[in-house]
Short mmCIF file of C-alpha atoms in Angstrom, two decimals:
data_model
loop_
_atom_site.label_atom_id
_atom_site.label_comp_id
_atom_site.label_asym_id
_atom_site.label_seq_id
_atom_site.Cartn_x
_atom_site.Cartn_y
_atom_site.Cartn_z
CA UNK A 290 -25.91 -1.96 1.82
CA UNK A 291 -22.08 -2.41 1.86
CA UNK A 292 -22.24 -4.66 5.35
CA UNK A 293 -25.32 -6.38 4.03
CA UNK A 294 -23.14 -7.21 0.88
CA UNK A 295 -20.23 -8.09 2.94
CA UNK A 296 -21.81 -10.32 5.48
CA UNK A 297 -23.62 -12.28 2.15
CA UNK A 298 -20.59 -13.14 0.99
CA UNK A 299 -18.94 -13.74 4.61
CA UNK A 300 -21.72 -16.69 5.06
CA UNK A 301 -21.18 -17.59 1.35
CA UNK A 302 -17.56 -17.83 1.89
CA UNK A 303 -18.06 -20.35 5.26
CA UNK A 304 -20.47 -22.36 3.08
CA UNK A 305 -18.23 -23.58 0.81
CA UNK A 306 -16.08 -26.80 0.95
CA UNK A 307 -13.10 -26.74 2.77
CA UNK A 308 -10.95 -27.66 -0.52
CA UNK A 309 -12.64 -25.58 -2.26
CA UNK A 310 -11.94 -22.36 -0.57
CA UNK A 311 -8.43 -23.68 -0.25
CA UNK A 312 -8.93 -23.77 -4.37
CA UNK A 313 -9.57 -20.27 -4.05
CA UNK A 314 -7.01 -19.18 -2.20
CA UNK A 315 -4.42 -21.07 -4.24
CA UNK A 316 -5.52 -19.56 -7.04
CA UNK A 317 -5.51 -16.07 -6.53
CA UNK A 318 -2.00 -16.75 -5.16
CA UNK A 319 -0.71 -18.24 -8.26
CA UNK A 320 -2.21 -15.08 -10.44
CA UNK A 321 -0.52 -12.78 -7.78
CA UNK A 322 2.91 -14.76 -8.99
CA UNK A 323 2.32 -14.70 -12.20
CA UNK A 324 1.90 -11.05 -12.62
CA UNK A 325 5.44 -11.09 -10.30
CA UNK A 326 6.95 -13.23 -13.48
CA UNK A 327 5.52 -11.39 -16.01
CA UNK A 328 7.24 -8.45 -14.29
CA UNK A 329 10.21 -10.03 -13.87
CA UNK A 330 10.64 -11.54 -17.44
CA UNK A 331 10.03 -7.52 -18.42
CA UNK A 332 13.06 -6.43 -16.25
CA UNK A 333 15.54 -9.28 -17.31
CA UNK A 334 18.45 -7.41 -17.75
CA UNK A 335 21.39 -8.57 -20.02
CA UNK A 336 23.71 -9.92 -17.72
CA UNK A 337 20.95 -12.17 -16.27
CA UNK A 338 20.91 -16.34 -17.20
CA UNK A 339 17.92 -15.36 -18.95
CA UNK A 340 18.83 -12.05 -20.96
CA UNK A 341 16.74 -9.72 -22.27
CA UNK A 342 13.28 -10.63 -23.71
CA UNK A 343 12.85 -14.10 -21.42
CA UNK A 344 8.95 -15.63 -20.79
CA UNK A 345 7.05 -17.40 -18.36
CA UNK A 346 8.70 -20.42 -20.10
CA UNK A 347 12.27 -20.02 -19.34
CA UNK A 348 11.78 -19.01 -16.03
CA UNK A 349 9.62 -22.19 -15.91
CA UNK A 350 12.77 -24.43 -17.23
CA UNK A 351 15.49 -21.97 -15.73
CA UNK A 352 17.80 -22.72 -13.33
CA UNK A 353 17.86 -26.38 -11.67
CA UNK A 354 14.64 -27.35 -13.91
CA UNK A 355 17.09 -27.06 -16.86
CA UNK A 356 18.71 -30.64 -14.73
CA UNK A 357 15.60 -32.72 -14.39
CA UNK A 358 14.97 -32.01 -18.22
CA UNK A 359 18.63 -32.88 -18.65
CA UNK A 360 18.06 -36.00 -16.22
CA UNK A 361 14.85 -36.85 -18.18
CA UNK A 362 16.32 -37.10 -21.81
CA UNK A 363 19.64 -38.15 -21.11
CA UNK A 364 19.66 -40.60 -17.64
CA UNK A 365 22.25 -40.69 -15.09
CA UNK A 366 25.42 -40.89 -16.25
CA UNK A 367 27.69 -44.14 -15.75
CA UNK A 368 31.13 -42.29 -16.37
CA UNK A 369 31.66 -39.31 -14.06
CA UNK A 370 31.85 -36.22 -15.85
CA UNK A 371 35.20 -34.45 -14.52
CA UNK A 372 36.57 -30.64 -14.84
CA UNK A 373 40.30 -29.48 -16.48
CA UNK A 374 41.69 -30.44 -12.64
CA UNK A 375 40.47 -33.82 -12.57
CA UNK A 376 37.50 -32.99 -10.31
CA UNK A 377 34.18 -34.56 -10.54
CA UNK A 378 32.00 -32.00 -12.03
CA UNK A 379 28.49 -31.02 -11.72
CA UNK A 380 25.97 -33.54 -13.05
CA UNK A 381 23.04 -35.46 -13.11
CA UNK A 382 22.99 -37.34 -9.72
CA UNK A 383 22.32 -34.54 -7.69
CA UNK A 384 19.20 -34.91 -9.10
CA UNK A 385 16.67 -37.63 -7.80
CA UNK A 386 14.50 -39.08 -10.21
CA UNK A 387 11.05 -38.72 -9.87
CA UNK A 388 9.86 -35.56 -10.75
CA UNK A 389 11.98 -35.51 -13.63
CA UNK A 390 10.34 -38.46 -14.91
CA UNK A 391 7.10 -37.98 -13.82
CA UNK A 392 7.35 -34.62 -15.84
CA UNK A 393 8.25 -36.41 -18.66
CA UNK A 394 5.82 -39.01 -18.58
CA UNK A 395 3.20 -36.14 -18.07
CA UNK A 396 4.61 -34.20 -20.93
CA UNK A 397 4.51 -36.51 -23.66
CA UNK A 398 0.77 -36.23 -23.35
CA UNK A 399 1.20 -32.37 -23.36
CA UNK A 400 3.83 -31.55 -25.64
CA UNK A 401 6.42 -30.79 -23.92
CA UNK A 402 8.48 -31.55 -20.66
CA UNK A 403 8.33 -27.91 -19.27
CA UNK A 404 4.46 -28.59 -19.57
CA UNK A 405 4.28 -31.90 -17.64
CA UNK A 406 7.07 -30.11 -15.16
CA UNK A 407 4.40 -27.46 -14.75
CA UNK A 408 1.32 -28.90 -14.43
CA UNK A 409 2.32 -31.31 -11.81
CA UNK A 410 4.11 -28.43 -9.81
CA UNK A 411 1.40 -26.17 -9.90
CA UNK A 412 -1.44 -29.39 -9.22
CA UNK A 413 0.72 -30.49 -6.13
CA UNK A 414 1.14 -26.88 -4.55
CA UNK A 415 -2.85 -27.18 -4.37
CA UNK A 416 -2.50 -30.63 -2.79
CA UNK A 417 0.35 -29.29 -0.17
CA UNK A 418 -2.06 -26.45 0.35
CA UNK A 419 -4.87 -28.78 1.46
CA UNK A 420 -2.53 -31.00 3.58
CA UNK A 421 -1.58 -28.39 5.12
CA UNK A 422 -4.84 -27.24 6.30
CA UNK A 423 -5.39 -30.78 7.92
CA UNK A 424 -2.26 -31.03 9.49
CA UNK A 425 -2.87 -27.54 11.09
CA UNK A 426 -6.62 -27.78 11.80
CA UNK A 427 -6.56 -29.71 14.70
CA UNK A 428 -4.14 -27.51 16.79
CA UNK A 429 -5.31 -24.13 15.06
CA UNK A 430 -8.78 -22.87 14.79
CA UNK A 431 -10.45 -22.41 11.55
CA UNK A 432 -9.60 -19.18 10.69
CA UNK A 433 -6.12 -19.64 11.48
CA UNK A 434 -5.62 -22.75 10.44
CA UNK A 435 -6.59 -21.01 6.61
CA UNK A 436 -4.43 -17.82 7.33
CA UNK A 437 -1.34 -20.53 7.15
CA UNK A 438 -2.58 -21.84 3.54
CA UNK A 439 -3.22 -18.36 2.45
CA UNK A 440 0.87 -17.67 4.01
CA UNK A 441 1.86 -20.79 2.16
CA UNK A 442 -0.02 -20.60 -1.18
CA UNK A 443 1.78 -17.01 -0.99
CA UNK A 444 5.10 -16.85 0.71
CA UNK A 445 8.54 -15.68 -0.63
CA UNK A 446 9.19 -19.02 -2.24
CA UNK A 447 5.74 -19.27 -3.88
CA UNK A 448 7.07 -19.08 -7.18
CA UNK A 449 8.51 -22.96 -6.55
CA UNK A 450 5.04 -23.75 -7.34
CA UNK A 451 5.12 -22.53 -11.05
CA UNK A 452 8.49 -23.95 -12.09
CA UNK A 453 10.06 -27.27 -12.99
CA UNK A 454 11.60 -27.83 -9.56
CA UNK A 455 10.78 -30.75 -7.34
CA UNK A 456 10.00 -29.00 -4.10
CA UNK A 457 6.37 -28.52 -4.99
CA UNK A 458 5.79 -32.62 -5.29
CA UNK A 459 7.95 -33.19 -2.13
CA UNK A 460 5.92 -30.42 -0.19
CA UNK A 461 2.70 -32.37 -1.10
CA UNK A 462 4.33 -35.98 0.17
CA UNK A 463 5.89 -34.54 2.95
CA UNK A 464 2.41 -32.40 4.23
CA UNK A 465 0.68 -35.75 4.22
CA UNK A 466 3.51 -37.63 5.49
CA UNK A 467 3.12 -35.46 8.49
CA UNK A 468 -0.58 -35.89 8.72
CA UNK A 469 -0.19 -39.38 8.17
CA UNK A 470 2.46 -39.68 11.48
CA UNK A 471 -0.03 -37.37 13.67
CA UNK A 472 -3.21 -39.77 13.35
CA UNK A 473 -0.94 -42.88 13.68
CA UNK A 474 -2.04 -43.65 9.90
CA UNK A 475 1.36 -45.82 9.66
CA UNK A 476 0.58 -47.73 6.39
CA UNK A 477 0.48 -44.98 4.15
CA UNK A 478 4.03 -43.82 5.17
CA UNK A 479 5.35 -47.40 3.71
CA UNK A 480 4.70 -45.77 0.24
CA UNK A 481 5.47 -41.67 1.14
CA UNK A 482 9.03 -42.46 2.19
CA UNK A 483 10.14 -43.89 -1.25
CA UNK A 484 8.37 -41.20 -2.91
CA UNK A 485 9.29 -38.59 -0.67
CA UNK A 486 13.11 -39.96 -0.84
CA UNK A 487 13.27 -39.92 -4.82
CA UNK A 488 12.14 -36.83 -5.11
CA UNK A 489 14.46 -34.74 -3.47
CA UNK A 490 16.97 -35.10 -0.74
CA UNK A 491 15.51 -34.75 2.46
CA UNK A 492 14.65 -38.01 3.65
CA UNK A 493 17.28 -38.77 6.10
CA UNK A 494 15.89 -35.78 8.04
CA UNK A 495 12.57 -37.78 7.91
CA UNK A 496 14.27 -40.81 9.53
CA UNK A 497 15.51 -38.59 12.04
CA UNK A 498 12.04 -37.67 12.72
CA UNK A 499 11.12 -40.78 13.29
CA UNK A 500 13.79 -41.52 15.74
CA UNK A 501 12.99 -38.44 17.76
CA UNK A 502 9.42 -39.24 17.62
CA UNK A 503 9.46 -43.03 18.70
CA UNK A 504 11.91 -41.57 21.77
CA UNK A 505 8.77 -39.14 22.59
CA UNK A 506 6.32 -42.01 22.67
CA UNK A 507 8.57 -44.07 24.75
CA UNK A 508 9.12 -41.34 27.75
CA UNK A 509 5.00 -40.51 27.25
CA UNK A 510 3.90 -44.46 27.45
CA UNK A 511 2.38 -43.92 30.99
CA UNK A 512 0.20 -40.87 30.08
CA UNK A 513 0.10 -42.15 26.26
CA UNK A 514 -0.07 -46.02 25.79
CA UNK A 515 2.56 -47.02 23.07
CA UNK A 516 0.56 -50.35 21.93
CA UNK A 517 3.68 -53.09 20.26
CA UNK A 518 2.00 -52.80 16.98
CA UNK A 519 2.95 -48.83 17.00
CA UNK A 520 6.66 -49.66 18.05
CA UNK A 521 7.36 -51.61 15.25
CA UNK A 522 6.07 -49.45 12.56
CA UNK A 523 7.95 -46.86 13.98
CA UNK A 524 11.19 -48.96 14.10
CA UNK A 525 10.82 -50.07 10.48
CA UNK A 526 9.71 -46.88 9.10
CA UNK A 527 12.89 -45.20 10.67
CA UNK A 528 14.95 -48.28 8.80
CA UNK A 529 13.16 -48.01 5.57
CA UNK A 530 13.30 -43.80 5.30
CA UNK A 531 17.74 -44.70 6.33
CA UNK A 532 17.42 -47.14 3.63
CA UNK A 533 16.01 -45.05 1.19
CA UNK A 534 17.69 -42.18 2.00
CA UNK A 535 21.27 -43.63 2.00
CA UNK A 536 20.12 -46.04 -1.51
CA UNK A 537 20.21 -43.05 -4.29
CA UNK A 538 24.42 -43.16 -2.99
CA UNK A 539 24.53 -47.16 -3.50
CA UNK A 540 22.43 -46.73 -7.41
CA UNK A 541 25.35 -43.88 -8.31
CA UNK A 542 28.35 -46.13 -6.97
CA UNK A 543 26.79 -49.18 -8.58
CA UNK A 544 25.70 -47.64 -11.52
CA UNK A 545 29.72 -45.38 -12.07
CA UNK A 546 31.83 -47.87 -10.68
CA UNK A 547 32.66 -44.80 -8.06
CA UNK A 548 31.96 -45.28 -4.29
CA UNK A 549 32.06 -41.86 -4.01
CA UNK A 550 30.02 -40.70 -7.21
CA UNK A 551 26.81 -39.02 -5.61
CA UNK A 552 28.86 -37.13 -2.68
CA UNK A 553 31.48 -36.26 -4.89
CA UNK A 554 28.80 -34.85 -7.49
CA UNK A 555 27.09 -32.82 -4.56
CA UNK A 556 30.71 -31.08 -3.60
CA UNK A 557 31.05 -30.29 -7.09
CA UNK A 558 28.43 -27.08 -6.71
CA UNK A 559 30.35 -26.36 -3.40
CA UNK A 560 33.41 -25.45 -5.66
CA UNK A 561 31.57 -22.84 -7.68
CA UNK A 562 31.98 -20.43 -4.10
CA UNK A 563 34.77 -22.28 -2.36
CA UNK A 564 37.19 -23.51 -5.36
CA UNK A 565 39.46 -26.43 -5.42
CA UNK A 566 38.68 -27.95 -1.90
CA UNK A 567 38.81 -31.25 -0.31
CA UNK A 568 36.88 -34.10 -2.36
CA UNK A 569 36.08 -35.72 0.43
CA UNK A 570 32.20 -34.80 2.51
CA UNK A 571 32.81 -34.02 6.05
CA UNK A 572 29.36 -33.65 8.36
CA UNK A 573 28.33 -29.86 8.99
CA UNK A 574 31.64 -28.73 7.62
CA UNK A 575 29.74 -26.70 4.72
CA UNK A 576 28.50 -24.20 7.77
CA UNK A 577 31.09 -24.06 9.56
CA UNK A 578 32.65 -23.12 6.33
CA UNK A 579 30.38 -20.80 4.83
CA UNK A 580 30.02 -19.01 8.27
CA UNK A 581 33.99 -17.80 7.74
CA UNK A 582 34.16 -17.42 3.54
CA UNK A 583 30.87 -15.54 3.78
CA UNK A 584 31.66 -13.15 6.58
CA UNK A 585 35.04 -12.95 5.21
CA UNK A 586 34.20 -12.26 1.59
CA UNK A 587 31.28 -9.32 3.48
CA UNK A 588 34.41 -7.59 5.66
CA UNK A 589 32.86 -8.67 8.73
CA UNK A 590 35.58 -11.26 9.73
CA UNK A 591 35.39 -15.12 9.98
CA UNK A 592 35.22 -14.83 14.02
CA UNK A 593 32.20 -13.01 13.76
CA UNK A 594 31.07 -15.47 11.04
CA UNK A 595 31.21 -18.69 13.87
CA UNK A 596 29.83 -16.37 16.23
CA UNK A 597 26.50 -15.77 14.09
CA UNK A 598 26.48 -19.22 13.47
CA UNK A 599 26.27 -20.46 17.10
CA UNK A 600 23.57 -17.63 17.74
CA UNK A 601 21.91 -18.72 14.95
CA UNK A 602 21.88 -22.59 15.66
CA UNK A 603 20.73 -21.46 19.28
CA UNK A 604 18.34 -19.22 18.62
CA UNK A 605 16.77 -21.76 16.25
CA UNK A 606 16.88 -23.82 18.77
CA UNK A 607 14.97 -21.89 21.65
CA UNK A 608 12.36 -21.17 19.23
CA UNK A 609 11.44 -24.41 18.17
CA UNK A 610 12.01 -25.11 22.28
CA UNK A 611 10.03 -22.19 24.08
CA UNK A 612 7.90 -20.23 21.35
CA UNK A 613 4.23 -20.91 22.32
CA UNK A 614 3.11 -20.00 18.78
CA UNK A 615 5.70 -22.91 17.12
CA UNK A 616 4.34 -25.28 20.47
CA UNK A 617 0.67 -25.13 19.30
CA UNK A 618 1.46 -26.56 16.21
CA UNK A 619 2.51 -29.64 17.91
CA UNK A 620 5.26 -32.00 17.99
CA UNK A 621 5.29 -33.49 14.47
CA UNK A 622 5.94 -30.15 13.37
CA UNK A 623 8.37 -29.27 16.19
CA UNK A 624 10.41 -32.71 15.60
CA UNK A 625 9.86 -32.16 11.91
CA UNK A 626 11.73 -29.01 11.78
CA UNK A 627 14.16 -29.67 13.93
CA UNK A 628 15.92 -32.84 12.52
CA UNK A 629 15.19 -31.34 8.71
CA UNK A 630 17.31 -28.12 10.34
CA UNK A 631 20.30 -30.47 11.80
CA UNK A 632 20.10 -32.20 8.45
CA UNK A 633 20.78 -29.20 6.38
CA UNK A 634 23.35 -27.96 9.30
CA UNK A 635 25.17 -31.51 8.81
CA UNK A 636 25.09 -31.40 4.49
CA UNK A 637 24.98 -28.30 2.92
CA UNK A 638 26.60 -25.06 1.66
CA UNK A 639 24.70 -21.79 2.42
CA UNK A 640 24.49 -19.67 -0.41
CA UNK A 641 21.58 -18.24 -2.30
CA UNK A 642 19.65 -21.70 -2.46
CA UNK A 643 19.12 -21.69 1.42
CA UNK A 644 15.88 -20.03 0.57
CA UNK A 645 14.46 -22.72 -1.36
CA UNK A 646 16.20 -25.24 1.13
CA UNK A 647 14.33 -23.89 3.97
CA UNK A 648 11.37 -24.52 1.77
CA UNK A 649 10.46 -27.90 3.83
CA UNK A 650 9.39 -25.91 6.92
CA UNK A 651 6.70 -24.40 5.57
CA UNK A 652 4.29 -26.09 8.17
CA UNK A 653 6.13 -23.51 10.58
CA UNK A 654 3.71 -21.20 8.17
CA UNK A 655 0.79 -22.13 11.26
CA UNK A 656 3.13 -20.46 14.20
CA UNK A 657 2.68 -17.05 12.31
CA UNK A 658 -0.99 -17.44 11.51
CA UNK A 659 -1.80 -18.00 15.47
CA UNK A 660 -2.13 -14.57 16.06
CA UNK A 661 -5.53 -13.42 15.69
CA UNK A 662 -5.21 -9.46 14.88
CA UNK A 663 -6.41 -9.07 10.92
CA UNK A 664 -3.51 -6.18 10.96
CA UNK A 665 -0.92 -8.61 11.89
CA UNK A 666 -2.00 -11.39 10.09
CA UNK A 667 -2.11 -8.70 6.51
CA UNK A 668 1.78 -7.34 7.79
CA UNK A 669 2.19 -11.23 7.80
CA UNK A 670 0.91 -11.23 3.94
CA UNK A 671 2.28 -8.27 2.32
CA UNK A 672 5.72 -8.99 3.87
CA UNK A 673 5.63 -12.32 2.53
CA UNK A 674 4.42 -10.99 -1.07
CA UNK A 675 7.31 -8.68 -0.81
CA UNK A 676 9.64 -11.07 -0.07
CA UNK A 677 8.48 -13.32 -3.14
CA UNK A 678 9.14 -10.13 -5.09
CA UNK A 679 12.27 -9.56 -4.14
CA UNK A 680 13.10 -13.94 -4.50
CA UNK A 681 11.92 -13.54 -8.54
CA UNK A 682 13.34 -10.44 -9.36
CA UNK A 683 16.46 -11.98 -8.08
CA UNK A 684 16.84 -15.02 -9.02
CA UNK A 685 14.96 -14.81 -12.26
CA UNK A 686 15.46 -11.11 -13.63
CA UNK A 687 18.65 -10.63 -12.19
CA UNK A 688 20.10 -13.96 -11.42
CA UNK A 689 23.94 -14.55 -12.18
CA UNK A 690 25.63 -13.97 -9.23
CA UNK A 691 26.44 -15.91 -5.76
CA UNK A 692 23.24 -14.17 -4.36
CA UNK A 693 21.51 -14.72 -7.02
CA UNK A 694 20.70 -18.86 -7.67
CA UNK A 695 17.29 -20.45 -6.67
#
């Protein structure tokens, strides 16, 4: 009776639309991470941003979401805010625009910003969940290609989808972006690049992509014709996503009066681990320094700090190289993650946030779901539900500390 039961619902299961299994899926996941807030907002200690007694609603407008409200009422400002040292000091253009908007413009149907913030966070997890699924299916079977929505929909970082932060929206744009590159669908890129690149930051690694991937077509044009037409959509989509992603610095110096405004607004978080420091943004320098504070503030040394750095940049590397499970994916994927991984080598900090930062590879999600044992592919799961655990309880109940920032 039980397998007869079991094999109805199987063929059930298969019958169903695509999407809407995908629906499913993404569902279940978001209850899983509610019950992981609910949780959390019971354990929220004292000494936590959110104190004793918090909700789903300030974890919801915690943390960065707290800007893009900020950002959403009050603009961008046109005087640089600056600290007791003279310093510019954390503000508003860090932020890009869009979702904060969009949140608000959503909101004042709903009554609220946090609701808009919400609603289109949680509605474009589901749509990076399906565009996921078609950017996998092709290279993955089926049953795979599902395994790496149901990894997605519940990873360590799943909580992103249930909070005002703009990662959720970009995830969706970028998941079709990708599609979009892989079946040569060049048109709808004209738009994804401006909305991908006021969103969040990110897009320059895009434009990187595009370089690397109009290099591949070149050295493949014998065994892969390269027709003009393609060539110069590639050429102008790398120029528009450099254009784009170098404009938001061109607004804040036009808008402040301050050449410097948006770079010296991004070092300003920088000083909350590193303290007075140079004003001026130096390519991959945040690693290189993070590598020596953070081994140096562990006891470990700052010569074994470079030294985990170059194993980790090479390692990285070899995977993304050699791994057969990363090479089935593809090399949208491949290309994807490796010029989004020099970007973040070349601009930012490490600290805490590197989790959500690393949020953009999530179409690496498909390398894990290749395998096709059910017991690895449920280790996969319930280390990834751990993991999201461990990221709320964190960052939401605990969260005060350098370890302890989404």
């Amino acid at each position: 009776m039980a397998d007869a039961v079991l094999t109805r619902a199987g063929r059930g299961w298969r019958h169903l639309p695509v999407a809407a299994r995908i629906g499913i899926v993404y569902v279940l996941a978001r209850v899983v991470t509610t019950l992981f807030l609910l949780l959390a907002a019971h354990r929220s200690v004292q000494g936590s941003r959110f104190g004793e007694g918090a909700g789903l609603g300030d974890f919801a407008v915690g943390w960065d979401a707290t800007w893009y409200w900020f950002t959403a009422v009050n603009g961008y400002p046109s005087d640089l805010p600056l600290t007791d040292a003279g310093a510019v000091a954390e503000n508003s253009w860090a932020f890009m625009p869009l979702y904060a908007y969009a949140s608000a413009g959503l909101g004042a149907l709903l009554g609220s910003w946090g609701a808009g913030a919400l609603v289109i966070s949680v509605t474009a997890g589901y749509g990076a969940s399906v565009a996921l699924y078609a950017l996998m299916r092709p290279r993955l079977d089926r049953s795979a290609a599902m395994w790496a929505v149901v990894f997605f929909a519940s990873g360590p970082l799943a909580a992103l989808f249930q909070v005002g932060y703009a990662e959720s929206l970009f995830l969706f744009f970028l998941l079709v972006a990708l599609w979009c590159l892989r079946e040569r669908r060049y048109g709808w890129l004209y738009l994804l690049i401006p909305l991908m690149g006021y969103t969040r930051p990110g897009i320059l690694a895009f434009a990187l992509l595009l370089g690397l991937y109009g290099v591949w077509r070149w050295f493949r044009r014998r065994s892969e014709t390269l027709p003009a037409r393609e060539i110069i959509h590639i050429v102008a989509l790398g120029a528009l996503a450099t254009v784009v992603g170098f404009s938001w610095q061109l607004i804040a110096a036009a808008v402040t009066g301050d050449s410097g405004a948006y770079l010296a607004t991004e070092l300003a978080w920088r000083r909350n681990w590193l303290g007075e420091t140079s004003p001026h943004f130096v390519p991959f320098d945040g690693f290189v320094q993070a590598s020596a504070f953070w081994f140096r503030t562990w006891g470990l040394g700052e010569i074994a700090g470079y030294v985990a750095l170059v194993l980790l940049v090479v390692g990285l590397a070899a995977a993304l190289l050699l791994l057969p499970q990363v090479r089935r994916l593809g090399i949208e994927v491949r290309l994807w993650s490796a010029s989004y991984l020099l970007y973040l080598l070349a601009v930012f900090f490490p600290q805490s946030s590197i989790f959500r930062l690393l949020v953009p590879l999530s179409p690496l999600w498909g390398a894990l779901a290749v395998p096709t044992s059910l017991v690895w592919r449920l280790s996969v799961l319930a280390l990834a539900l751990l993991g999201q655990w461990w990221w709320i309880y964190n960052m939401y109940a605990l969260g005060n500390t350098y370890w302890q920032i989404p």
